[in-house]
Backbone as numpy.savetxt, mean C-alpha at the origin, in Angstrom:
# Nx Ny Nz CAx CAy CAz Cx Cy Cz
8.80 -15.18 0.00 7.28 -13.87 -0.89 6.47 -14.83 -1.23
5.90 -15.52 -1.11 4.45 -15.59 -1.90 3.85 -14.90 -2.62
3.97 -15.38 -3.46 2.25 -13.56 -4.68 0.82 -14.65 -5.02
0.38 -15.85 -4.45 -0.24 -16.27 -4.55 -0.92 -16.54 -3.04
-2.51 -15.12 -4.33 -3.22 -14.57 -3.48 -4.25 -15.38 -1.98
-4.53 -16.49 -2.60 -5.01 -17.20 -0.92 -3.90 -17.59 0.28
-2.87 -17.10 -0.26 -2.14 -17.46 1.03 -2.16 -16.06 1.97
-2.56 -14.92 1.11 -2.33 -13.43 1.94 -3.91 -13.14 2.50
-4.46 -13.90 2.19 -5.63 -13.54 2.64 -6.38 -13.05 4.24
-5.34 -14.01 4.59 -4.55 -14.51 5.81 -4.18 -13.37 6.97
-2.92 -12.42 5.77 -2.74 -10.59 5.66 -3.00 -10.01 5.66
-4.19 -10.03 5.26 -5.11 -8.94 4.60 -6.07 -9.18 5.98
-6.51 -9.48 6.91 -6.94 -10.13 7.78 -6.62 -9.14 8.48
-5.39 -9.43 9.24 -5.41 -8.95 9.55 -4.53 -8.07 10.05
-3.81 -7.40 8.94 -3.88 -5.64 8.58 -4.87 -5.12 9.08
-6.40 -5.86 8.39 -7.78 -4.98 8.06 -8.08 -4.97 9.68
-7.74 -6.64 10.73 -7.51 -5.77 12.20 -7.37 -5.13 12.71
-5.91 -4.48 12.38 -5.70 -3.87 13.70 -5.40 -2.02 13.25
-6.23 -1.80 11.25 -6.57 -1.18 11.06 -7.78 -0.37 12.54
-9.04 -2.04 11.99 -9.81 -1.39 13.05 -9.49 -0.67 14.75
-8.90 -1.36 14.73 -8.36 -0.81 15.91 -7.62 0.70 16.40
-6.44 0.37 15.53 -6.72 2.01 15.84 -7.87 3.16 14.99
-8.26 2.17 14.30 -10.15 3.17 14.35 -11.17 3.09 15.28
-10.62 2.09 15.75 -11.34 2.51 17.41 -11.16 3.41 18.35
-9.73 3.45 18.64 -9.37 4.05 18.93 -9.68 5.57 18.95
-9.70 6.63 17.38 -9.78 8.21 16.83 -11.75 8.30 16.94
-10.98 9.40 17.87 -12.43 11.15 18.68 -12.70 11.71 17.01
-13.59 12.44 17.56 -13.94 12.89 16.48 -12.60 14.27 15.49
-12.05 15.08 16.61 -11.48 15.42 16.67 -10.26 15.64 16.18
-9.73 13.47 16.95 -8.91 13.32 15.78 -8.81 12.66 14.59
-10.22 12.21 14.73 -10.46 12.40 12.91 -10.19 13.19 12.06
-10.33 14.72 12.45 -10.72 15.32 11.25 -8.94 15.86 11.75
-8.32 15.81 12.17 -6.67 16.39 12.36 -6.35 15.70 10.51
-4.77 16.23 10.51 -4.10 15.79 9.60 -3.62 14.64 9.13
-3.43 14.05 8.10 -3.21 13.15 8.11 -1.31 13.41 7.65
-0.52 12.09 7.17 0.57 12.23 6.22 0.37 12.82 4.97
-0.81 12.19 4.55 -1.10 12.96 2.97 -1.69 14.14 2.80
-1.19 14.84 1.73 -1.21 16.53 1.54 -2.55 16.40 1.48
-3.10 16.90 2.19 -5.23 17.93 2.30 -5.50 16.46 2.85
-5.92 15.54 2.62 -6.34 14.52 4.16 -5.34 14.87 4.93
-7.69 14.31 5.05 -7.50 14.16 6.96 -7.56 13.00 7.22
-7.73 12.87 8.55 -7.28 10.97 8.70 -9.11 10.58 8.38
-10.12 11.48 8.29 -11.41 11.23 7.77 -11.03 10.38 6.21
-10.88 11.10 4.87 -10.07 11.17 4.32 -9.68 9.84 3.29
-8.94 9.43 4.59 -7.96 8.08 4.58 -8.62 7.26 4.97
-9.42 7.13 5.58 -10.18 6.20 6.09 -10.87 5.92 5.10
-12.43 7.26 4.28 -12.91 6.95 3.29 -11.78 6.44 2.18
-11.10 6.96 2.33 -10.46 5.99 0.81 -9.91 4.78 0.90
-9.35 4.21 1.90 -9.10 2.96 2.32 -10.68 2.51 2.59
-11.73 2.74 2.63 -13.55 1.72 2.46 -13.73 1.97 0.80
-13.97 2.57 0.43 -14.04 2.81 -1.16 -12.96 1.75 -1.84
-11.79 1.96 -1.57 -10.80 1.90 -2.12 -11.40 -0.85 -2.22
-11.76 -0.68 -0.67 -12.40 -2.37 -1.70 -13.45 -2.13 -2.13
-14.13 -1.81 -1.76 -15.08 -1.82 -3.30 -14.54 -2.05 -4.65
-13.58 -1.13 -4.96 -12.55 -0.65 -6.18 -12.41 -2.78 -6.35
-11.43 -3.03 -5.69 -10.82 -3.78 -5.44 -12.42 -5.05 -5.62
-13.41 -4.36 -4.27 -13.98 -5.67 -5.28 -14.31 -5.68 -7.11
-14.97 -4.86 -6.75 -14.88 -4.31 -8.72 -14.59 -5.08 -9.69
-13.50 -5.28 -9.04 -12.44 -5.49 -10.07 -12.67 -7.04 -9.87
-12.32 -7.95 -8.97 -12.56 -9.20 -8.79 -14.17 -9.75 -9.18
-14.87 -9.48 -9.13 -16.03 -9.40 -10.09 -15.90 -8.90 -11.45
-14.78 -8.12 -11.62 -14.86 -7.78 -13.72 -14.27 -9.77 -13.35
-13.17 -9.56 -13.14 -12.48 -11.39 -13.39 -12.86 -11.89 -13.16
-14.72 -12.14 -12.47 -14.71 -13.66 -11.79 -15.87 -13.72 -13.00
-16.63 -12.96 -13.55 -17.46 -12.94 -14.58 -16.72 -12.55 -16.24
-16.50 -11.81 -16.27 -15.65 -11.38 -17.57 -16.26 -10.39 -18.33
-17.03 -9.69 -17.33 -17.08 -8.15 -17.79 -16.41 -7.20 -17.71
-16.52 -6.06 -18.19 -16.25 -4.82 -17.98 -16.48 -4.10 -17.35
-15.78 -4.39 -15.81 -16.49 -3.20 -14.78 -15.02 -2.99 -13.81
-15.47 -1.00 -14.20 -13.57 -0.46 -13.14 -14.09 0.02 -12.14
-12.82 0.06 -11.58 -12.65 0.22 -10.35 -13.36 1.44 -9.37
-13.43 2.56 -10.65 -14.41 3.70 -9.90 -14.85 4.11 -10.82
-16.47 4.14 -10.72 -17.40 5.24 -11.76 -16.29 5.73 -13.32
-15.48 7.02 -11.81 -14.47 7.91 -12.74 -13.79 8.05 -12.31
-12.87 8.87 -12.23 -12.17 9.82 -11.21 -12.74 10.61 -10.24
-13.29 11.35 -11.18 -13.91 12.33 -10.77 -15.63 11.99 -8.72
-15.59 10.46 -9.37 -16.17 10.08 -8.67 -16.25 10.05 -7.17
-14.81 8.73 -7.31 -13.14 8.73 -6.32 -13.72 9.74 -5.98
-12.78 10.68 -6.41 -11.98 12.08 -5.16 -14.52 11.69 -4.70
-14.88 13.00 -4.81 -16.42 12.63 -4.78 -16.97 11.55 -3.04
-16.58 10.68 -3.81 -17.61 9.85 -3.20 -16.22 9.92 -1.57
-14.72 10.18 -1.58 -14.05 10.11 -0.16 -14.55 11.31 0.61
-13.62 12.83 -0.69 -14.67 13.99 -0.13 -16.34 13.82 1.06
-17.45 13.50 0.20 -17.75 12.48 1.45 -18.47 11.78 3.38
-17.12 11.06 2.47 -17.16 9.97 3.81 -16.59 10.76 4.49
-15.23 11.64 4.40 -14.11 11.94 5.48 -14.53 12.36 6.50
-16.19 12.97 6.61 -16.39 14.17 8.19 -17.42 12.95 8.83
-17.86 12.01 8.55 -18.75 10.94 9.10 -17.74 10.78 10.77
-19.09 10.54 11.40 -18.17 10.54 13.09 -17.27 8.84 12.61
-17.37 8.40 14.30 -16.35 7.10 14.02 -16.80 6.42 14.02
-18.80 5.87 13.78 -19.19 4.36 14.12 -19.11 4.20 12.60
-19.54 4.97 11.63 -19.98 5.45 10.70 -18.77 4.13 9.87
-17.10 5.15 9.82 -15.88 4.61 9.71 -15.97 3.82 9.36
-15.59 2.58 10.82 -15.48 1.63 11.61 -16.97 0.86 11.01
-18.52 1.24 11.01 -18.89 0.51 10.77 -19.57 0.47 8.50
-18.55 1.50 8.64 -17.56 0.19 5.98 -16.95 -0.23 6.44
-15.19 0.20 7.03 -14.60 -0.51 6.84 -14.36 -2.08 6.78
-15.21 -2.49 8.06 -16.10 -3.28 7.88 -16.79 -4.06 7.45
-17.47 -3.25 6.69 -18.65 -4.15 5.63 -17.48 -4.44 4.90
-16.92 -3.25 3.97 -15.85 -3.09 2.89 -15.51 -4.55 2.58
-14.49 -4.89 4.26 -13.63 -5.64 4.66 -14.02 -6.89 3.71
-15.29 -6.83 5.20 -15.85 -8.24 4.39 -17.19 -8.51 2.96
-16.85 -8.15 2.69 -17.09 -7.49 1.03 -15.88 -8.34 0.07
-14.96 -8.11 0.47 -14.37 -7.79 -0.91 -13.80 -9.24 -0.33
-13.15 -10.09 0.97 -13.36 -11.12 1.20 -14.30 -12.03 0.95
-15.55 -12.02 1.36 -16.11 -12.94 0.68 -15.34 -12.64 -0.65
-15.55 -12.04 -1.86 -15.74 -11.80 -3.71 -14.12 -12.52 -3.72
-12.59 -12.10 -3.35 -12.60 -13.44 -2.18 -12.36 -15.07 -2.14
-12.97 -15.30 -2.23 -13.44 -16.40 -1.58 -14.01 -17.16 -2.62
-15.13 -16.12 -3.18 -15.63 -16.65 -4.92 -14.86 -16.39 -6.31
-13.57 -16.45 -6.37 -13.06 -17.16 -7.58 -12.34 -18.16 -7.60
-12.89 -18.17 -9.12 -12.86 -19.54 -9.57 -10.85 -19.75 -9.80
-10.19 -20.79 -9.99 -9.04 -21.56 -9.63 -8.66 -20.61 -11.22
-9.20 -20.51 -12.03 -8.98 -19.59 -13.94 -9.28 -18.44 -13.97
-9.69 -18.20 -12.61 -10.24 -16.35 -13.07 -8.58 -15.21 -12.58
-7.55 -16.11 -11.63 -7.02 -15.15 -11.29 -6.14 -15.07 -12.79
-5.98 -15.25 -13.17 -5.77 -15.83 -14.63 -6.39 -14.19 -14.75
-6.52 -13.64 -14.79 -7.60 -12.64 -15.99 -6.66 -11.54 -15.32
-7.09 -10.00 -16.55 -6.04 -9.14 -16.81 -7.10 -8.54 -16.38
-7.37 -7.36 -15.02 -7.53 -6.09 -14.58 -7.93 -4.77 -14.74
-8.43 -3.66 -15.71 -8.09 -3.02 -15.27 -7.19 -1.50 -13.40
-6.72 -1.28 -13.18 -6.09 -0.62 -12.08 -6.68 1.00 -12.16
-6.42 1.86 -11.19 -5.35 3.30 -11.37 -4.16 2.96 -12.04
-3.23 2.23 -11.57 -1.93 1.75 -12.03 -1.46 1.07 -13.25
-2.95 1.42 -13.95 -2.91 0.01 -15.22 -3.05 -1.27 -15.43
-2.47 -2.04 -15.89 -3.51 -3.59 -16.09 -2.78 -3.93 -14.64
-3.57 -5.09 -14.42 -3.20 -5.93 -13.70 -3.51 -7.69 -13.51
-3.25 -8.20 -13.36 -2.84 -9.76 -13.76 -4.58 -9.38 -11.39
-5.81 -10.70 -12.25 -6.09 -10.82 -10.84 -5.74 -11.24 -9.96
-4.13 -11.81 -10.18 -4.11 -12.56 -9.06 -3.63 -11.94 -8.01
-2.75 -10.20 -8.64 -1.93 -9.30 -8.14 -3.72 -8.70 -6.88
-4.17 -8.49 -6.66 -5.19 -7.97 -6.49 -4.87 -8.32 -5.19
-5.32 -9.03 -4.29 -5.42 -9.24 -2.83 -3.64 -8.35 -1.82
-2.43 -8.61 -2.93 -1.64 -8.10 -2.19 -1.31 -6.60 -1.99
-2.14 -6.32 -3.37 -2.60 -4.68 -2.95 -2.68 -4.36 -2.65
-4.59 -4.88 -1.90 -5.21 -4.66 -1.14 -4.57 -4.59 0.43
-3.54 -5.39 0.97 -3.25 -6.27 2.04 -2.60 -4.43 1.71
-0.94 -3.82 0.80 -0.29 -2.95 0.57 -1.47 -1.17 0.58
-2.20 -0.89 -0.37 -3.60 -0.23 0.87 -3.97 -0.18 2.21
-4.29 -1.16 2.77 -4.17 -1.16 3.95 -3.35 -1.09 5.79
-2.46 -1.51 5.02 -0.74 -1.47 5.65 -0.03 -0.41 5.54
-0.32 0.63 4.26 0.59 2.25 4.18 -0.37 2.73 4.28
-1.39 2.89 3.92 -2.59 3.77 4.41 -2.51 3.91 5.67
-2.09 3.26 6.42 -1.86 3.20 8.20 -1.30 3.58 8.39
-0.49 3.51 8.19 0.81 4.68 7.93 0.77 6.14 8.59
-0.61 6.42 6.82 -0.20 7.83 6.71 -1.58 8.23 7.55
-2.49 7.56 8.72 -3.11 8.82 9.45 -2.52 8.53 10.64
-1.38 8.86 10.40 -0.17 9.59 11.92 -0.68 9.14 12.96
-0.99 8.05 13.77 -1.06 8.07 15.18 0.14 6.13 15.43
-0.44 5.61 16.23 0.73 5.07 16.54 1.49 4.41 15.92
0.71 3.61 14.59 1.43 2.87 13.88 2.71 3.57 13.09
3.60 2.84 12.54 4.58 3.28 12.65 4.55 2.36 11.04
6.02 2.00 10.06 6.49 1.34 9.16 7.45 0.09 9.87
7.69 -0.01 10.99 8.71 -0.37 11.53 7.59 -1.61 12.42
6.34 -0.81 12.40 5.37 -2.41 13.08 4.43 -3.27 11.17
5.08 -2.45 9.89 4.71 -3.24 9.67 5.52 -4.75 9.50
4.42 -5.77 9.12 5.25 -7.65 9.57 6.12 -7.59 8.31
7.22 -8.41 9.15 8.44 -8.34 8.48 8.54 -8.50 7.20
7.70 -10.18 6.68 7.38 -10.91 4.66 6.52 -9.19 4.58
5.63 -8.56 4.72 5.07 -7.10 4.04 6.63 -6.37 4.11
7.05 -5.68 5.08 8.31 -5.59 4.75 8.80 -5.70 2.99
10.10 -6.41 3.09 10.40 -7.20 2.84 9.87 -6.82 1.51
8.29 -7.47 1.14 7.94 -7.56 -0.26 7.74 -5.90 -0.66
7.48 -5.09 0.10 7.66 -4.05 -0.44 8.08 -2.92 -1.12
9.79 -3.80 0.00 10.93 -2.97 -0.25 10.98 -3.50 -2.42
10.52 -5.01 -1.63 11.51 -4.91 -3.17 10.33 -4.86 -4.36
9.36 -4.44 -4.42 8.51 -4.03 -5.13 9.01 -2.68 -5.65
9.31 -1.74 -4.82 9.63 -1.10 -4.97 10.55 -0.76 -5.65
12.60 -1.62 -5.64 13.14 -1.07 -6.26 12.91 -2.06 -7.63
12.40 -2.35 -7.57 12.16 -3.72 -9.43 11.49 -2.42 -9.78
10.74 -1.25 -9.45 9.50 -0.68 -10.22 10.71 0.50 -10.61
11.71 0.74 -9.43 12.44 2.28 -9.95 13.78 1.38 -10.93
14.25 0.45 -10.90 15.08 0.07 -11.30 14.82 0.51 -13.04
13.76 0.34 -13.75 13.22 1.15 -14.67 12.77 2.51 -15.77
12.36 3.07 -13.94 12.95 4.24 -14.83 14.12 5.64 -14.68
14.09 5.72 -15.53 15.19 7.40 -15.90 15.15 8.33 -14.62
14.40 8.66 -13.85 14.14 9.52 -13.04 15.41 9.43 -11.67
15.45 7.58 -11.17 15.61 6.75 -10.83 16.98 7.12 -10.13
17.92 7.84 -8.73 19.13 8.18 -8.63 20.04 6.20 -8.97
21.35 6.02 -9.09 21.49 5.15 -9.13 22.34 4.34 -7.54
21.66 3.23 -6.77 22.53 3.60 -5.28 21.74 2.15 -5.84
22.45 1.61 -4.10 22.29 -0.20 -3.86 21.39 0.16 -2.59
20.63 -0.33 -2.52 20.17 -1.83 -1.45 20.14 -2.88 -0.77
20.78 -1.96 0.75 21.32 -3.72 1.79 20.14 -3.60 2.86
19.29 -4.80 3.04 18.96 -5.08 4.42 20.78 -5.27 5.01
19.49 -5.18 6.12 20.74 -4.97 6.77 20.71 -7.08 7.52
21.16 -7.55 6.89 22.33 -9.57 8.02 21.53 -10.00 6.60
21.45 -8.99 5.19 20.66 -10.12 4.75 21.94 -9.69 3.24
21.65 -11.82 1.77 23.31 -10.92 1.00 22.91 -10.29 0.38
21.45 -9.75 0.28 21.62 -10.19 -1.88 21.04 -8.79 -0.87
22.45 -7.28 -1.94 21.76 -6.15 -2.58 21.16 -6.23 -2.98
19.31 -5.36 -3.41 19.31 -4.93 -4.51 19.11 -3.45 -5.01
19.77 -3.38 -6.37 20.18 -2.47 -7.57 19.25 -1.07 -8.04
19.71 -0.32 -7.66 18.73 1.04 -8.71 19.72 1.27 -9.92
18.95 1.30 -10.95 19.75 1.49 -12.06 21.60 1.53 -11.68
22.51 0.92 -12.23 23.60 0.89 -12.74 24.89 1.14 -11.46
25.70 0.40 -11.23 25.79 -0.04 -10.07 27.88 -0.07 -10.43
27.68 1.81 -10.15 29.01 2.29 -10.61 29.84 2.40 -9.19
31.06 2.66 -9.93 31.47 3.19 -7.28 30.96 4.41 -7.76
30.26 5.04 -8.27 29.67 6.25 -7.67 27.73 5.91 -7.10
27.25 4.65 -7.22 26.86 4.59 -7.03 26.61 4.47 -4.85
25.72 5.02 -4.12 25.79 5.73 -3.00 25.41 4.03 -1.94
26.37 3.31 -1.35 24.40 1.59 -0.39 23.83 2.86 0.51
22.64 2.51 0.11 22.49 2.53 1.59 21.22 1.93 2.12
21.66 1.68 3.79 21.74 0.10 4.21 20.39 0.51 5.57
19.52 -0.14 5.48 18.19 -0.50 7.31 17.62 -1.23 6.73
17.28 -1.45 7.88 15.76 -2.45 8.25 15.14 -2.25 6.78
14.43 -3.62 6.20 13.81 -3.98 5.34 12.79 -1.89 4.68
11.68 -2.23 6.28 9.97 -2.21 6.46 10.61 0.05 6.76
12.44 0.04 6.51 12.50 1.22 6.87 13.15 1.44 5.57
13.56 0.57 4.72 14.45 0.77 3.16 13.08 1.04 2.01
11.97 0.61 2.74 10.76 0.45 1.80 9.57 2.42 1.90
9.79 2.29 3.99 8.95 3.27 3.60 9.56 4.95 3.42
10.61 5.01 3.08 11.32 5.98 2.60 11.17 5.63 0.98
11.20 4.76 0.47 11.35 4.67 -0.89 9.94 5.31 -1.16
9.28 4.69 -1.11 8.21 5.42 -0.81 7.76 6.32 0.08
8.39 7.44 0.59 7.95 8.55 0.59 7.42 8.60 1.92
7.19 7.68 3.03 7.05 7.81 3.84 7.75 8.04 5.14
8.71 8.39 5.16 10.01 8.40 6.32 10.97 9.53 5.67
11.91 9.80 6.43 12.81 10.60 5.84 14.05 9.75 5.70
13.71 8.01 6.79 15.37 8.19 6.33 16.23 7.94 7.44
15.65 8.26 8.60 16.79 9.71 9.69 16.91 7.66 9.96
17.08 6.92 9.46 16.93 5.04 10.77 18.56 4.01 9.30
18.70 5.10 8.48 19.33 4.01 7.29 20.35 5.20 6.74
21.28 4.41 6.51 23.40 4.72 6.54 23.30 5.02 5.09
24.63 5.03 5.27 24.93 5.28 3.88 26.30 5.33 3.03
26.44 4.38 2.46 28.01 4.63 2.86 28.04 4.90 0.88
29.62 5.74 0.54 30.06 6.66 1.87 29.59 7.89 2.53
30.12 7.99 2.78 29.07 9.04 3.63 29.00 10.39 2.80
27.98 11.07 2.44 26.86 11.36 2.61 25.44 11.33 2.31
24.40 12.82 1.64 23.14 12.22 1.66 22.84 11.67 1.35
21.89 11.55 1.84 20.71 10.05 1.22 20.12 10.36 -0.36
20.03 9.15 -2.32 20.12 9.53 -2.52 18.24 10.38 -2.93
17.46 10.63 -3.50 16.38 11.47 -3.63 15.73 10.75 -4.97
14.94 9.30 -3.93 13.80 8.53 -4.98 12.69 9.46 -5.27
12.64 10.22 -6.99 11.24 10.25 -7.75 10.20 9.68 -6.58
9.03 10.01 -6.88 7.69 9.68 -6.62 7.62 8.77 -6.43
6.21 7.87 -5.43 6.15 6.50 -5.60 4.46 6.54 -6.60
4.17 5.98 -7.73 3.13 6.35 -8.73 3.26 4.51 -8.67
């Protein structure tokens, strides 16, 4: 699992191409239908993805120039921009997604090697600039699922599913509200442990995309198994 931003750019391009193909198949009625995110239509999700690309361009520019450029002008501006773009026709969504993806790719290409070590302020807190390409890949892949069309966690590339699972499990390991559990990928030798690995901690087994999707609230976990027999633990909200 690489964290090299330049080695992830091809994965971002491929994920974006899949998203664009899905968007091209959505008509006006489909765009206005509910997504998996409460209160958001599919149009809201697509508007968010375009504005998120702009936000990451701002952060890459900040890392490259040393200027204090925020990801978004303000939380209120972010919300209003998404709301304003949600009800656009399909052609406008496609054009916006393509143009913002191109700007993101150009901003990545413009980064000198030393700029990847800069720290930038994201909505999730301070990040290394080197993490931004992964952050964009995660946004595209997870929110593609949120469109609630044909794209499912099982469609995620294997490398993405494993990386997301490891990231989320690592984040949960430091949270007091996460129930203790052992996460076991099918066919893998190494377990991921959340909380204390005691006799009371259940082992949850499944494919990496299924485990990751369950942990981030994109799946009820129907494909997972629990040992000893019992209900699945309840993961805390993904943040």
